[in-house]
Amino acid sequence: MNDFRALHLNIAMLTTNPVHGEQFSEGNAIMNQCFAEAQSLLNLPYNIVPPSSSTDQAVLKEHLQRVIVDASARRFQAHKIYLKMAAASRWVFHQVEAFKAPKTKSQFANALHAAREALHSVRFSPVSRSPILTRAQPRTDGDYLHQELTGITDNFVINDLLSADIRAGYWLGDDPPLSTILSWIC
């Protein structure tokens, strides 16, 4: 649950106020969508009916498994939202930097090239501290954003979380598989 909380705090920290004229750019639109998804996830009620006052161990174990699946699904969704938000945030930041200071055409071209290069550098997940994505150089920053977002698959997200849990030394024996998490979400 602490990861879920930390992910939502990180999502909130990535939220920016776009400069005039940029609020409808692709990166800002994705950031707004991610923020709305995170808000919806936070507002999602916990709908698991607690077991009756039964002392039957099987009933209590089944209830605990549902709680674990629900928590895992929420963490999975929050991490996926965060990865998308971070990709869009990097894109927006480098676009803004490219348009700030340059005065000549060559300076402007160099700034755009630097923004593209910065987008290609290896980045690290705040949860796992492992590299998020490494990509070949695309034609434009928009291409890069789409390529990075496409790389944020369900398998990538679950493996990123699993790697973080292993490094942290967490018990993984009761963690649900990806198929269970996805069926819980649907």
C-alpha positions as semicolon CSV with decimal commas, in nm:
position;residue;x (nm);y (nm);z (nm)
1;M;0,000;0,000;0,000
2;N;0,295;0,232;0,059
3;D;0,396;0,193;-0,308
4;F;0,040;0,282;-0,411
5;R;0,057;0,598;-0,200
6;A;0,407;0,687;-0,325
7;L;0,300;0,639;-0,687
8;H;0,008;0,877;-0,642
9;L;0,233;1,136;-0,479
10;N;0,476;1,105;-0,771
11;I;0,190;1,141;-1,020
12;A;0,074;1,458;-0,844
13;M;0,430;1,596;-0,849
14;L;0,454;1,542;-1,226
15;T;0,142;1,749;-1,290
16;T;0,241;2,080;-1,446
17;N;0,078;2,401;-1,557
18;P;0,134;2,417;-1,931
19;V;0,269;2,734;-2,085
20;H;0,024;2,937;-2,293
21;G;-0,065;2,755;-2,612
22;E;0,079;2,421;-2,500
23;Q;-0,216;2,296;-2,293
24;F;-0,347;2,102;-2,591
25;S;-0,015;1,955;-2,698
26;E;0,013;1,580;-2,716
27;G;0,227;1,550;-2,404
28;N;-0,003;1,769;-2,195
29;A;-0,311;1,584;-2,318
30;I;-0,157;1,253;-2,207
31;M;-0,059;1,402;-1,871
32;N;-0,416;1,527;-1,818
33;Q;-0,554;1,185;-1,909
34;C;-0,314;1,014;-1,668
35;F;-0,403;1,254;-1,388
36;A;-0,775;1,185;-1,445
37;E;-0,708;0,808;-1,442
38;A;-0,514;0,842;-1,116
39;Q;-0,798;1,041;-0,959
40;S;-1,048;0,775;-1,070
41;L;-0,828;0,503;-0,923
42;L;-0,807;0,689;-0,592
43;N;-1,185;0,732;-0,585
44;L;-1,253;0,367;-0,667
45;P;-1,434;0,216;-0,370
46;Y;-1,314;-0,094;-0,193
47;N;-1,596;-0,340;-0,264
48;I;-1,482;-0,658;-0,096
49;V;-1,741;-0,779;0,151
50;P;-1,570;-0,879;0,475
51;P;-1,634;-1,232;0,589
52;S;-1,896;-1,289;0,852
53;S;-1,780;-1,347;1,204
54;S;-1,693;-1,697;1,093
55;T;-1,374;-1,849;1,225
56;D;-1,351;-2,086;0,930
57;Q;-0,989;-2,059;0,812
58;A;-1,082;-2,125;0,448
59;V;-1,322;-1,828;0,445
60;L;-1,066;-1,600;0,609
61;K;-0,792;-1,713;0,368
62;E;-1,016;-1,650;0,066
63;H;-1,096;-1,301;0,195
64;L;-0,728;-1,225;0,247
65;Q;-0,651;-1,342;-0,109
66;R;-0,917;-1,104;-0,246
67;V;-0,763;-0,818;-0,047
68;I;-0,417;-0,902;-0,186
69;V;-0,547;-0,918;-0,544
70;D;-0,730;-0,585;-0,503
71;A;-0,419;-0,415;-0,360
72;S;-0,199;-0,566;-0,632
73;A;-0,437;-0,451;-0,906
74;R;-0,446;-0,095;-0,770
75;R;-0,067;-0,084;-0,740
76;F;-0,032;-0,222;-1,094
77;Q;-0,271;0,039;-1,234
78;A;-0,105;0,325;-1,044
79;H;0,241;0,221;-1,165
80;K;0,125;0,200;-1,526
81;I;-0,032;0,546;-1,498
82;Y;0,288;0,680;-1,344
83;L;0,507;0,542;-1,623
84;K;0,284;0,702;-1,888
85;M;0,274;1,031;-1,697
86;A;0,653;1,034;-1,660
87;A;0,701;0,974;-2,033
88;A;0,464;1,258;-2,120
89;S;0,624;1,484;-1,859
90;R;0,971;1,429;-2,007
91;W;0,835;1,507;-2,352
92;V;0,670;1,830;-2,231
93;F;0,981;1,939;-2,039
94;H;1,210;1,893;-2,337
95;Q;0,967;2,067;-2,571
96;V;0,949;2,369;-2,340
97;E;1,328;2,377;-2,303
98;A;1,370;2,362;-2,680
99;F;1,153;2,670;-2,731
100;K;1,285;2,884;-2,443
101;A;1,615;3,054;-2,517
102;P;1,745;2,997;-2,870
103;K;1,749;3,301;-3,096
104;T;1,900;3,181;-3,423
105;K;1,786;2,896;-3,643
106;S;2,099;2,694;-3,567
107;Q;2,056;2,747;-3,191
108;F;1,692;2,644;-3,222
109;A;1,784;2,332;-3,421
110;N;2,054;2,247;-3,165
111;A;1,805;2,288;-2,879
112;L;1,555;2,058;-3,049
113;H;1,829;1,804;-3,114
114;A;1,938;1,824;-2,748
115;A;1,577;1,769;-2,638
116;R;1,555;1,461;-2,858
117;E;1,884;1,328;-2,725
118;A;1,775;1,383;-2,366
119;L;1,462;1,182;-2,435
120;H;1,679;0,892;-2,549
121;S;1,883;0,875;-2,231
122;V;1,815;0,588;-1,994
123;R;1,558;0,670;-1,726
124;F;1,481;0,486;-1,407
125;S;1,153;0,381;-1,251
126;P;1,093;0,542;-0,909
127;V;0,964;0,210;-0,777
128;S;1,226;-0,032;-0,906
129;R;1,516;0,199;-0,993
130;S;1,561;-0,012;-1,304
131;P;1,581;0,130;-1,657
132;I;1,238;0,208;-1,798
133;L;1,297;0,197;-2,173
134;T;1,580;0,223;-2,418
135;R;1,485;0,317;-2,772
136;A;1,649;0,368;-3,107
137;Q;1,632;0,727;-3,226
138;P;1,293;0,799;-3,383
139;R;1,223;1,070;-3,637
140;T;1,050;1,318;-3,403
141;D;0,978;1,374;-3,036
142;G;0,614;1,280;-3,104
143;D;0,732;0,950;-3,251
144;Y;0,946;0,895;-2,945
145;L;0,655;0,963;-2,710
146;H;0,435;0,712;-2,893
147;Q;0,716;0,458;-2,900
148;E;0,779;0,496;-2,527
149;L;0,408;0,473;-2,443
150;T;0,378;0,160;-2,658
151;G;0,661;0,005;-2,457
152;I;0,465;0,042;-2,133
153;T;0,290;-0,293;-2,164
154;D;0,121;-0,494;-1,892
155;N;0,414;-0,737;-1,890
156;F;0,664;-0,452;-1,861
157;V;0,474;-0,300;-1,567
158;I;0,437;-0,628;-1,375
159;N;0,804;-0,718;-1,434
160;D;0,913;-0,372;-1,318
161;L;0,711;-0,412;-0,997
162;L;0,837;-0,768;-0,946
163;S;1,199;-0,655;-0,985
164;A;1,145;-0,382;-0,726
165;D;0,987;-0,629;-0,483
166;I;1,272;-0,877;-0,524
167;R;1,534;-0,609;-0,459
168;A;1,338;-0,490;-0,154
169;G;1,327;-0,846;-0,023
170;Y;0,947;-0,867;-0,015
171;W;0,767;-1,199;0,018
172;L;0,625;-1,282;-0,325
173;G;0,460;-1,617;-0,252
174;D;0,109;-1,472;-0,233
175;D;0,140;-1,223;-0,518
176;P;-0,120;-1,285;-0,788
177;P;-0,010;-1,348;-1,146
178;L;-0,069;-1,087;-1,415
179;S;-0,369;-1,277;-1,555
180;T;-0,544;-1,260;-1,216
181;I;-0,469;-0,889;-1,181
182;L;-0,602;-0,815;-1,529
183;S;-0,920;-1,015;-1,473
184;W;-0,973;-0,831;-1,141
185;I;-0,939;-0,494;-1,319
186;C;-1,193;-0,586;-1,588
